[in-house]
XYZ file of C-alpha atoms in Angstrom:
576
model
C 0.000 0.000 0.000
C 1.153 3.695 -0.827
C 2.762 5.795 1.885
C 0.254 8.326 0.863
C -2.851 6.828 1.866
C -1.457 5.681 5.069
C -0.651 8.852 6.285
C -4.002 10.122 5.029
C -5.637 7.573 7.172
C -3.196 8.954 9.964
C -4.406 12.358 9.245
C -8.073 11.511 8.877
C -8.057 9.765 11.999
C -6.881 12.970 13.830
C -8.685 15.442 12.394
C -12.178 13.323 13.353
C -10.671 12.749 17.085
C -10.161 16.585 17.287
C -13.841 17.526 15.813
C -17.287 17.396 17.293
C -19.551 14.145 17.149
C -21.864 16.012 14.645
C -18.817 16.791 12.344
C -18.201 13.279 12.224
C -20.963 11.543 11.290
C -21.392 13.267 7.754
C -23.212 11.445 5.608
C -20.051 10.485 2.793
C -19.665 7.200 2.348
C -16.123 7.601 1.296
C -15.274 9.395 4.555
C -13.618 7.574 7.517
C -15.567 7.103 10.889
C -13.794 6.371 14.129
C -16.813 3.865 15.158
C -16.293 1.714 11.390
C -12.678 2.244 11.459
C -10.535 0.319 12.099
C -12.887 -2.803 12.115
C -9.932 -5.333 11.260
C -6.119 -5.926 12.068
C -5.264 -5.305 8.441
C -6.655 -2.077 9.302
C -4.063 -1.739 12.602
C -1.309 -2.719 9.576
C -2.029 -0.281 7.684
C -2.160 2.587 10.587
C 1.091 0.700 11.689
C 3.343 1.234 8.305
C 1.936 4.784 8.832
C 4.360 5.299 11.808
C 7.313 3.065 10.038
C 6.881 5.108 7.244
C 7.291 8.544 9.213
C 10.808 7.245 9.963
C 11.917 8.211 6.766
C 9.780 11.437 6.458
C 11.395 14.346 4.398
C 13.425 15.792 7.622
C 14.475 12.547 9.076
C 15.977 10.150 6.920
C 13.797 11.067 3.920
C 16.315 14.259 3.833
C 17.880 16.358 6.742
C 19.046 13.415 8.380
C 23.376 12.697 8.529
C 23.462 16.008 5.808
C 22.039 18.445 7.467
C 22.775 17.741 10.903
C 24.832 14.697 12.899
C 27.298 14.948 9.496
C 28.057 18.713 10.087
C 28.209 18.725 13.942
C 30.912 15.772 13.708
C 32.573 16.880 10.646
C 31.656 14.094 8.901
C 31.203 16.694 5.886
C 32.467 19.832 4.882
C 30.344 22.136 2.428
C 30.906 22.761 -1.383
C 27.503 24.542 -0.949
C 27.931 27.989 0.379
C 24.880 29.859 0.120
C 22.793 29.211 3.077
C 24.349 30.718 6.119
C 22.712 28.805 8.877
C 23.530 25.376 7.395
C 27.459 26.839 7.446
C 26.587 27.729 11.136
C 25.823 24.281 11.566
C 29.001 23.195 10.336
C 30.856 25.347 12.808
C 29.154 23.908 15.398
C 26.867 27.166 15.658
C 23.477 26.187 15.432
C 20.631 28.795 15.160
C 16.820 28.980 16.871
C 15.819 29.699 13.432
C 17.217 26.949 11.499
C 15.206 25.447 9.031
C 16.692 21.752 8.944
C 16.659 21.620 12.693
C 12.917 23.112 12.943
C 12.117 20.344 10.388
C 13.696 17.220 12.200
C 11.992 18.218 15.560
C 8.545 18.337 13.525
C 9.072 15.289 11.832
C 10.035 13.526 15.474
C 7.289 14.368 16.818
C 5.100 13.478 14.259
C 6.020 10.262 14.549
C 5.567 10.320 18.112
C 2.099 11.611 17.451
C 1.347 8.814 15.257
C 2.709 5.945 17.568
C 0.578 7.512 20.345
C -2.492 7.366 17.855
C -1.807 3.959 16.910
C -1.217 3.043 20.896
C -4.938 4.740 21.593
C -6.623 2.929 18.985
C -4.805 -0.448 19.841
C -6.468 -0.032 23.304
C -10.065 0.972 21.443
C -10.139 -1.940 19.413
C -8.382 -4.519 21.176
C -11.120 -5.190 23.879
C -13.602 -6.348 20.998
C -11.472 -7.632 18.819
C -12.017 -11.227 18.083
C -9.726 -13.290 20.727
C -7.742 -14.912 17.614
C -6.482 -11.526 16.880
C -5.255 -11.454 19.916
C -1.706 -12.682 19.374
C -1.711 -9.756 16.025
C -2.613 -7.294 17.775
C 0.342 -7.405 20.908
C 2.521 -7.440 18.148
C 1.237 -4.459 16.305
C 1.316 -2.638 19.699
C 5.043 -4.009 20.743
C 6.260 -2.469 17.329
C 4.534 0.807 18.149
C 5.804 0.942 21.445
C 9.582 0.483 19.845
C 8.778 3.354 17.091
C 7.827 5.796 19.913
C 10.702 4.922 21.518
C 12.824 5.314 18.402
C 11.435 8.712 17.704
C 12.303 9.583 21.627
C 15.801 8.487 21.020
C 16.231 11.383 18.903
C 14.543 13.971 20.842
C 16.527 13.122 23.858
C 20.050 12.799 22.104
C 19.886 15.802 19.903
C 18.052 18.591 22.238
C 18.698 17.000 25.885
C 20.674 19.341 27.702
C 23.199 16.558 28.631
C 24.027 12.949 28.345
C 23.897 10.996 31.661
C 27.727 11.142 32.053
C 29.419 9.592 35.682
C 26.077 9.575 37.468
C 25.785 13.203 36.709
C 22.966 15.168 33.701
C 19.770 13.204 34.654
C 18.204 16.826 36.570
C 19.357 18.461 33.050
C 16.112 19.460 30.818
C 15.033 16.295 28.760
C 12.113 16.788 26.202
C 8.614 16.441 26.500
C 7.033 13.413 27.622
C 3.821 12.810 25.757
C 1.808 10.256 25.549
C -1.140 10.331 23.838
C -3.304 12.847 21.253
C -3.602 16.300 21.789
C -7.417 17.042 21.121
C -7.167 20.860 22.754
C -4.403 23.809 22.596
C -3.593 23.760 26.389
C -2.673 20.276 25.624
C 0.445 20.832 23.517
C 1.574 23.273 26.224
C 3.829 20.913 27.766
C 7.368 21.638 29.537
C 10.433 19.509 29.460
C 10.868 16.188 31.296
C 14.189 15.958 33.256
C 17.228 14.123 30.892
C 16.662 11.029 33.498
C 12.964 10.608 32.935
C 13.158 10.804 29.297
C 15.762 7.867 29.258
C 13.859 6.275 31.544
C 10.626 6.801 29.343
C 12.238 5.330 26.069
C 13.553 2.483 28.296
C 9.560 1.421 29.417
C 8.545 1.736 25.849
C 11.957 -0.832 24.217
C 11.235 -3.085 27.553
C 7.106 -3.608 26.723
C 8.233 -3.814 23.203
C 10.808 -6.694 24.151
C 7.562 -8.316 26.120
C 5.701 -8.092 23.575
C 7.828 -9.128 20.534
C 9.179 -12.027 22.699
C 10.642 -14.416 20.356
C 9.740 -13.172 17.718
C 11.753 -12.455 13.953
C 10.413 -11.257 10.492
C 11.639 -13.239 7.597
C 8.881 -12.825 5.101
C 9.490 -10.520 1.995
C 6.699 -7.859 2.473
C 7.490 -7.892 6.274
C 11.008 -8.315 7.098
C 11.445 -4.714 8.047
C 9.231 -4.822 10.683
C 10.828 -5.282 14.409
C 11.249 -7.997 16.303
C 12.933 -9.654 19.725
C 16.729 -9.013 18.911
C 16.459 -5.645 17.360
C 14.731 -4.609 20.559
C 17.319 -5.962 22.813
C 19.870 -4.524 20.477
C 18.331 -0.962 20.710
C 17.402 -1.692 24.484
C 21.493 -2.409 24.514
C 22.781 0.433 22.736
C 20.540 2.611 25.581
C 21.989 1.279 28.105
C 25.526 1.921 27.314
C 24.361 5.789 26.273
C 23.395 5.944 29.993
C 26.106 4.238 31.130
C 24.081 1.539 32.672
C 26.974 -0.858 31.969
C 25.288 -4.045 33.987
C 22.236 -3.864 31.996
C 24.414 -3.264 29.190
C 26.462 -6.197 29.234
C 23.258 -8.291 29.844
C 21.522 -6.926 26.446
C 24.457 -6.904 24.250
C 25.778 -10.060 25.759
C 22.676 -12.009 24.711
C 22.488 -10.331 21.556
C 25.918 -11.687 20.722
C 25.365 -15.037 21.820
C 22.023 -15.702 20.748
C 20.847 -13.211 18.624
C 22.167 -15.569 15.511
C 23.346 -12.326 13.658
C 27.259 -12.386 12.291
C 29.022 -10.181 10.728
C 29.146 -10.597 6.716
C 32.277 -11.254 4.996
C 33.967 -7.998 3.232
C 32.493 -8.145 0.012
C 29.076 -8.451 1.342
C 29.628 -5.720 3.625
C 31.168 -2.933 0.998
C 28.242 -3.060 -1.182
C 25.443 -3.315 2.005
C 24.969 0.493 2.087
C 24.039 1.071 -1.323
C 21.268 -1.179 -2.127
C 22.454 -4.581 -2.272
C 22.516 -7.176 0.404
C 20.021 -5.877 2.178
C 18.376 -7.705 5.342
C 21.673 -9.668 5.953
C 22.735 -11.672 8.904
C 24.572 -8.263 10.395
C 21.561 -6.246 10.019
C 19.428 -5.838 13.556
C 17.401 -2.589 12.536
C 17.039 -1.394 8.823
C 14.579 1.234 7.864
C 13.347 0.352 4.327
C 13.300 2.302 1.555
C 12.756 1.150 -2.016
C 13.196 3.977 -5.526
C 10.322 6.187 -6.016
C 10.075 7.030 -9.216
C 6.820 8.966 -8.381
C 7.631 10.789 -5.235
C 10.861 12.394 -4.276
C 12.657 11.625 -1.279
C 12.328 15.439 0.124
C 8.168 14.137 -0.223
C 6.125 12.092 2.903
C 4.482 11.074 -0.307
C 8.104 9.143 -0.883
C 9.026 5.370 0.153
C 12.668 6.504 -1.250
C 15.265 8.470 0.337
C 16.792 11.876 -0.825
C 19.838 11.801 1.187
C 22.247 10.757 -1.516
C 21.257 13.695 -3.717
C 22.688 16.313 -0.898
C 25.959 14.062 -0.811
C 25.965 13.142 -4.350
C 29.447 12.480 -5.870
C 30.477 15.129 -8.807
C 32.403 13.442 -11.700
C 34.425 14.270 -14.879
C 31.533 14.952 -17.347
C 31.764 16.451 -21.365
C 35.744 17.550 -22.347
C 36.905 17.285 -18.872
C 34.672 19.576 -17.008
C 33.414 19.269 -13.722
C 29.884 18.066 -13.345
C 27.011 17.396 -10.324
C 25.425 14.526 -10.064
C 22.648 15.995 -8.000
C 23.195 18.303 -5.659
C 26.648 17.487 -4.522
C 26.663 19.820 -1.347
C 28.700 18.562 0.693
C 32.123 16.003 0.492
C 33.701 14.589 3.657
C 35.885 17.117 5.092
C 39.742 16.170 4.178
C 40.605 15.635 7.603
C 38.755 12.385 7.765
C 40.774 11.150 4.417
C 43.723 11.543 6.804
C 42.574 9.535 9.973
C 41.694 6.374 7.727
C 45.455 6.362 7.208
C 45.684 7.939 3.611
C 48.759 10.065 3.400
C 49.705 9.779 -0.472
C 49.773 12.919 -1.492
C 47.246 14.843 -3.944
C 45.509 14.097 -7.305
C 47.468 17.443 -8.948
C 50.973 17.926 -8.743
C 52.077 21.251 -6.873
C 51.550 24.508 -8.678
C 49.062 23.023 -10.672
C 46.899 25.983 -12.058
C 43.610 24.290 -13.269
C 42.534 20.747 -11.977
C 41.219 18.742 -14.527
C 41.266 15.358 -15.393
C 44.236 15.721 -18.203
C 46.763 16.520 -15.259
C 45.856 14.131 -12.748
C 49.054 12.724 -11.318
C 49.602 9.376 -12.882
C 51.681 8.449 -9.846
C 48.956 9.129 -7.295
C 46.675 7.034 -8.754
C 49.315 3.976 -9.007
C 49.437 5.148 -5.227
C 46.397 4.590 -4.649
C 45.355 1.615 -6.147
C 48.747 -0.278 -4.987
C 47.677 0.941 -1.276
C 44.228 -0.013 -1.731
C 45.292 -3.669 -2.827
C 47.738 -3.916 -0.120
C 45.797 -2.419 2.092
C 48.064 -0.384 3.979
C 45.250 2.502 4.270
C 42.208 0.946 6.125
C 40.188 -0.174 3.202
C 36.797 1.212 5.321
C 37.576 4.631 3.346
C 37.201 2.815 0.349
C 33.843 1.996 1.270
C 32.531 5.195 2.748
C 34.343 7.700 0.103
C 34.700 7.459 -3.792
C 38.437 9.047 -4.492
C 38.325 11.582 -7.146
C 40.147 10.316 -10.182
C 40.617 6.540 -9.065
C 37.108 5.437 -8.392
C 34.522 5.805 -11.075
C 30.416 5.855 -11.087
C 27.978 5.247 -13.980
C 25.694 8.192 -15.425
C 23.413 7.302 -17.992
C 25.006 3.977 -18.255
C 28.594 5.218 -19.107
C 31.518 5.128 -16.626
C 32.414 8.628 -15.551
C 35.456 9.219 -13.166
C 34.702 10.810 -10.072
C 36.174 14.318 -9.879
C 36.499 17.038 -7.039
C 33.454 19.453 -6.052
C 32.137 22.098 -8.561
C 33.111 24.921 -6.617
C 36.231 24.383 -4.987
C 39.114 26.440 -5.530
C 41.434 25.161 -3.171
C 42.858 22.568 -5.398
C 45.112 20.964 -3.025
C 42.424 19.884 -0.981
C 41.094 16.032 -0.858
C 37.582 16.702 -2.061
C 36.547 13.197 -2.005
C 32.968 12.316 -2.572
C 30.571 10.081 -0.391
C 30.054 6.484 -1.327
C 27.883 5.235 1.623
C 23.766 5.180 0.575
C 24.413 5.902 -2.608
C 22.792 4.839 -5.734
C 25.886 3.172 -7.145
C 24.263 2.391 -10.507
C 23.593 5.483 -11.813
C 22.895 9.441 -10.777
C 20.974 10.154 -7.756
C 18.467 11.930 -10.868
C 18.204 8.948 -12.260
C 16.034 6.858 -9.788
C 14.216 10.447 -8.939
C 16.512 11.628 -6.086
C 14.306 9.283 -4.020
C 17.349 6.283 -3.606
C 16.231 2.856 -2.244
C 19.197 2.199 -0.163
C 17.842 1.371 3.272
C 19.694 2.508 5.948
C 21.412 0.418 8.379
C 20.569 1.803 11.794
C 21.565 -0.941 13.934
C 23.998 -3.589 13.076
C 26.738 -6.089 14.787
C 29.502 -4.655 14.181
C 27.688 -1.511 16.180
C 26.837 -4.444 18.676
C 30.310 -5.587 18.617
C 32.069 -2.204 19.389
C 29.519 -1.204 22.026
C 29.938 -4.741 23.704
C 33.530 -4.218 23.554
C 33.141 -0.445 25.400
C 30.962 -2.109 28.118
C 33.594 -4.668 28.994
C 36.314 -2.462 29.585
C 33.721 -0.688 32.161
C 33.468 -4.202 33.941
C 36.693 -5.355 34.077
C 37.221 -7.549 31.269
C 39.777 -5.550 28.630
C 40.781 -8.873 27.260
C 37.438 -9.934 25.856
C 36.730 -6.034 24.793
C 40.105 -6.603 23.088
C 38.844 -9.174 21.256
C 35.510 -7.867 20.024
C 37.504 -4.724 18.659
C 39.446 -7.461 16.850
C 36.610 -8.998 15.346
C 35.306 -5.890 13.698
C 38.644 -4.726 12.513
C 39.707 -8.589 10.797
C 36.577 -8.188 8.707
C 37.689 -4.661 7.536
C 40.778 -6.380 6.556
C 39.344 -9.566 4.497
C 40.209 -11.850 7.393
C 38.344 -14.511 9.097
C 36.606 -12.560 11.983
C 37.158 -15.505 14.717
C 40.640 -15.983 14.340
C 43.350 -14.067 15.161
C 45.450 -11.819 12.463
C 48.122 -9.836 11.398
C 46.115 -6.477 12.093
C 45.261 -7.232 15.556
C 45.580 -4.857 17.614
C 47.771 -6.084 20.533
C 46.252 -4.040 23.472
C 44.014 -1.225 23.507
C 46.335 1.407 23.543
C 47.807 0.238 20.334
C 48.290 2.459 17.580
C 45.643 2.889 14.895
C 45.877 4.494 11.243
C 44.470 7.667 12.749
C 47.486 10.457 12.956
C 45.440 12.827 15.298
C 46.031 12.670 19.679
C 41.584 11.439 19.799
C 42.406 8.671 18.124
C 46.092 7.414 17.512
C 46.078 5.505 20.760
C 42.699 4.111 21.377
C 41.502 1.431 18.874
C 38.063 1.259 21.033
C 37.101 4.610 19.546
C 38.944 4.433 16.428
C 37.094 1.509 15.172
C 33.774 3.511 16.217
C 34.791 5.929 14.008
C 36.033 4.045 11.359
C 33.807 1.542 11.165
C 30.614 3.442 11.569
C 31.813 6.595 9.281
C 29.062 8.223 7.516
C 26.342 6.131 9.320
C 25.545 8.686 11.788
C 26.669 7.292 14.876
C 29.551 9.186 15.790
C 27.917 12.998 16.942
C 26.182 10.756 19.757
C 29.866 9.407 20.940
C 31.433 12.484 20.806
C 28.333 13.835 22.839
C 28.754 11.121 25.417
C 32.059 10.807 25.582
C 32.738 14.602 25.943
C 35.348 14.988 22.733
C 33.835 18.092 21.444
C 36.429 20.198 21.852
C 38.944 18.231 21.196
C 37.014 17.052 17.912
C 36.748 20.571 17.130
C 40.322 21.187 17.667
C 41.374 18.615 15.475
C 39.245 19.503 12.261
C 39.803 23.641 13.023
C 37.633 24.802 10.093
C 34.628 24.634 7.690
C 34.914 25.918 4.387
C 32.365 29.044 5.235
C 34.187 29.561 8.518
C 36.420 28.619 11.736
C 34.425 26.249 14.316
C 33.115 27.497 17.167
C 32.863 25.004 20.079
C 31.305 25.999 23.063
C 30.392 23.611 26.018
C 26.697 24.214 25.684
C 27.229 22.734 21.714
C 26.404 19.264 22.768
C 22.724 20.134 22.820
C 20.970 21.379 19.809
C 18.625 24.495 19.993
C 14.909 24.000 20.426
C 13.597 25.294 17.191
C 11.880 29.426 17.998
C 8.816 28.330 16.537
C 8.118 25.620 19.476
C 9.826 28.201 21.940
C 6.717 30.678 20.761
C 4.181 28.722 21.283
C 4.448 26.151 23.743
C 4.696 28.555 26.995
C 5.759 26.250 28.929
C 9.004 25.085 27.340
C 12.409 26.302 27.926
C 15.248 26.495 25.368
C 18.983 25.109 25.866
C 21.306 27.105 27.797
C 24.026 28.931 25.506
C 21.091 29.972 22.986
């Protein structure tokens, strides 16, 4: 069923909760009426792919998400685009009240929030009358919305909590609004901020019914295998636990998911393509948002089941006699000091004093570089699979290889404007499959397991088996067996890593976060919980648009001016 006419259900079933009795019973036969619908638990489905569906609405990851936000505040990115000031503010780690992307993503959250809590309130309508072999359906339906609320609450509480529960110390910080059902009144929407505690504690309840409730149960089938079940609740359940540094509870969730979750990590090959499309659902994956190519809706639409992500980080490439051309939007390019920390310290595509960059001087040298190091592997071949390297990797436009080039409006030539490679359409332009690319996005996979399993050890005494579980992450990076010990092993976790900066040089635990997870939009949230901000800052100096500007109070995003102004009750984040 369209996206569209499940959120017009969502929508229809609002507007007649909000309106009077009279108002509802119109005589249309095509309208909806709370008391006919829903009347089945195809009809729950339906209301239920609503709020899956919102995941990927045009300011989560239909659009703003990893671009316009977690990318820029961990410097993930740097901008070829330079005419919107606020989204270069957001790069320098200055975010504004009046920011457009951030004003969308809170909407968005909490319209999925809003749906979830409609879903939850008609679940506990129907339920009572529904026929007792629906029964089993229903809890199901309700466990999944009770892990969607929570997901949407993850959000909220990581990007505008005041703090991160850090040593025992944050939980009386301002949290976000706890809300959870309908609003049917104005005075209901005027609600003020939970403490930082109480919202972890709220998504907790939510992932801990939801594990009740989906209790043994997995989604294989082809039209359902995105839903949620058992593990990737205990996986998500495990990942909160370690981002409040409940490290007993942590070790208990991520334990069993490691055990007896089934899940593995895939070999290399598997895993270099899995972002873009291909090898989706595999035995790594724990919580994938689906997205197919819409070649009806664009991704920036809620009309869309694609996303529009890649056209924001869309590789440019070497188009008619040489020049320089866009993909799609090609806005942004990871910033050059990430190309450094995987290792890769060959030199640039030009040679020195090189006055215009075009493909017919590209060093020939640098590219046997290159190639020889990527084959070798004495750079960490994860760059390879988040970044395309202008001049040595190639994509397809129109069904013709094109080499990939640097960005369209760069005039520092010496820089290494590499392009994104991770959610990508790899088989054509990002305009080709309408800007609305079917990569799903991994949000929750072993290797993630791994590394967080590894980080709660060394909080419980066991550095030897975190030791090992940073191991296993890194062998696979490497084309080795992941169970068996290797030449790349890190001996201890102070061992050095490819990274040449003092963050990360000396602490594989971290590194391997970084480098494993790059461009997945992980990292923001450990540099938020692990305090690095200014050191992060420190270490990648400047934007193109601007110097960063770290302040302590940077860890928390603004609450958008347009809540501020009208929910009275609601307090923005000190520092803005």
């Amino acid at each position: 069923m369209k996206i569209l006419f499940q959120l017009a259900l969502f929508a229809a079933l609002l507007s007649l909760a909000s309106c009077k009795e009279d108002f509802v019973n119109v005589d249309n036969p095509g309208a909806i009426s709370t008391s006919s619908y829903p009347s089945s638990v195809s009809d729950l489905e339906q209301l239920l792919a609503g709020v899956y569906a919102t995941q990927h609405a045009p300011s989560i990851f239909g659009h703003n998400m990893l671009a316009k936000n977690t990318y820029l505040w961990d410097h993930t990115t740097d901008l070829s685009w330079q005419g919107t000031t606020t989204w270069i503010q957001l790069a320098q780690n200055n975010s504004q009240v009046n920011d457009d992307f951030l004003r969308g993503t809170w909407q968005d959250l909490w319209r999925g929030v809003q749906r979830a809590n409609t879903l939850l309130a008609t679940i506990d309508t129907y339920g009572p009358n529904a026929a007792a072999s629906d029964a089993a359906a229903i809890s199901l339906i309700k466990g999944q919305a009770l892990y969607l609320r929570a997901w949407y609450y993850f959000y909220l509480t990581t990007l505008w909590g005041e703090s991160f529960l850090i040593d025992g110390q944050g939980g009386d910080k301002m949290g976000v609004p706890l809300i959870t059902k309908t609003s049917t009144s104005l005075p209901e929407t005027q609600v003020s901020r939970s403490t930082v505690k109480q919202s972890w504690d709220f998504i907790i309840s939510d992932l801990k019914a939801a594990e009740t409730l989906l209790k043994g149960k997995s989604w294989t089938g082809a039209t359902d295998k995105y839903k949620m079940g058992e593990w990737g609740v205990k996986a998500f359940l495990g990942k909160v636990y370690v981002y409040t540094q409940d490290w007993t509870n942590a070790k208990t969730y991520l334990g069993d998911v490691v055990t007896n979750s089934g899940k593995s990590l895939v070999p290399f090959n598997t895993y270099k393509d899995m972002f873009n499309g291909q090898n989706e659902f595999n035995s790594e994956s724990l919580v994938e948002l689906n997205l197919n190519v819409d070649m009806t809706y664009r991704g920036t639409s809620d009309l869309s089941m694609g996303s529009s992500i890649g056209m924001v980080i869309a590789p440019t490439y070497v188009g008619t006699n040489g020049a320089q051309a866009a993909s799609a939007w090609s806005n942004v390019f990871p910033h050059a000091k990430n190309i450094a920390r995987f290792g890769f310290n060959l030199g640039h595509y030009f040679p020195a004093g090189t006055a215009t960059a075009n493909v017919a001087n590209v060093d020939k040298s640098y590219i046997t570089r290159s190639v020889t190091a990527r084959t070798n592997k004495t750079v960490d071949p994860r760059l390879w699979v988040a970044c395309l390297q202008p001049y040595v990797d190639s994509m397809i436009v129109s069904g013709v290889k094109k080499p990939i080039s640097h960005y369209l409006d760069i005039s520092e030539i010496d820089m290494e404007a590499w392009s994104f490679r991770k959610y990508l359409y790899l088989g054509g332009a990002e305009g080709e499959v309408n800007m609305a690319n079917g990569s799903n996005i991994l949000w929750l996979r072993l290797a993630d397991v791994y590394l967080l399993y590894a980080e709660t050890l060394t909080k419980t005494g066991d550095n030897a088996t975190a030791l090992e579980y940073v191991n296993k992450v890194r062998r696979r990076a490497y084309g080795y067996a992941v169970n068996t010990p290797s030449a790349v092993d890190y001996k201890t976790l102070n061992d050095q890593t490819s990274a040449p900066d003092n963050i990360l040089k000396n602490d594989p635990l971290k590194y391997e976060r970084w480098a494993e997870l790059f461009g997945e939009g992980h990292w923001w949230f450990d540099v938020c919980r692990w305090k690095i901000g200014d050191k992060e800052a420190a270490y990648y100096q400047r934007v193109r648009g601007g110097a960063i500007q770290w302040e302590p109070t940077d860890y928390a995003q603004p609450i958008p001016i347009n809540e501020i102004t009208s929910n009275v009750n609601i307090k923005q984040n000190p520092g803005y």
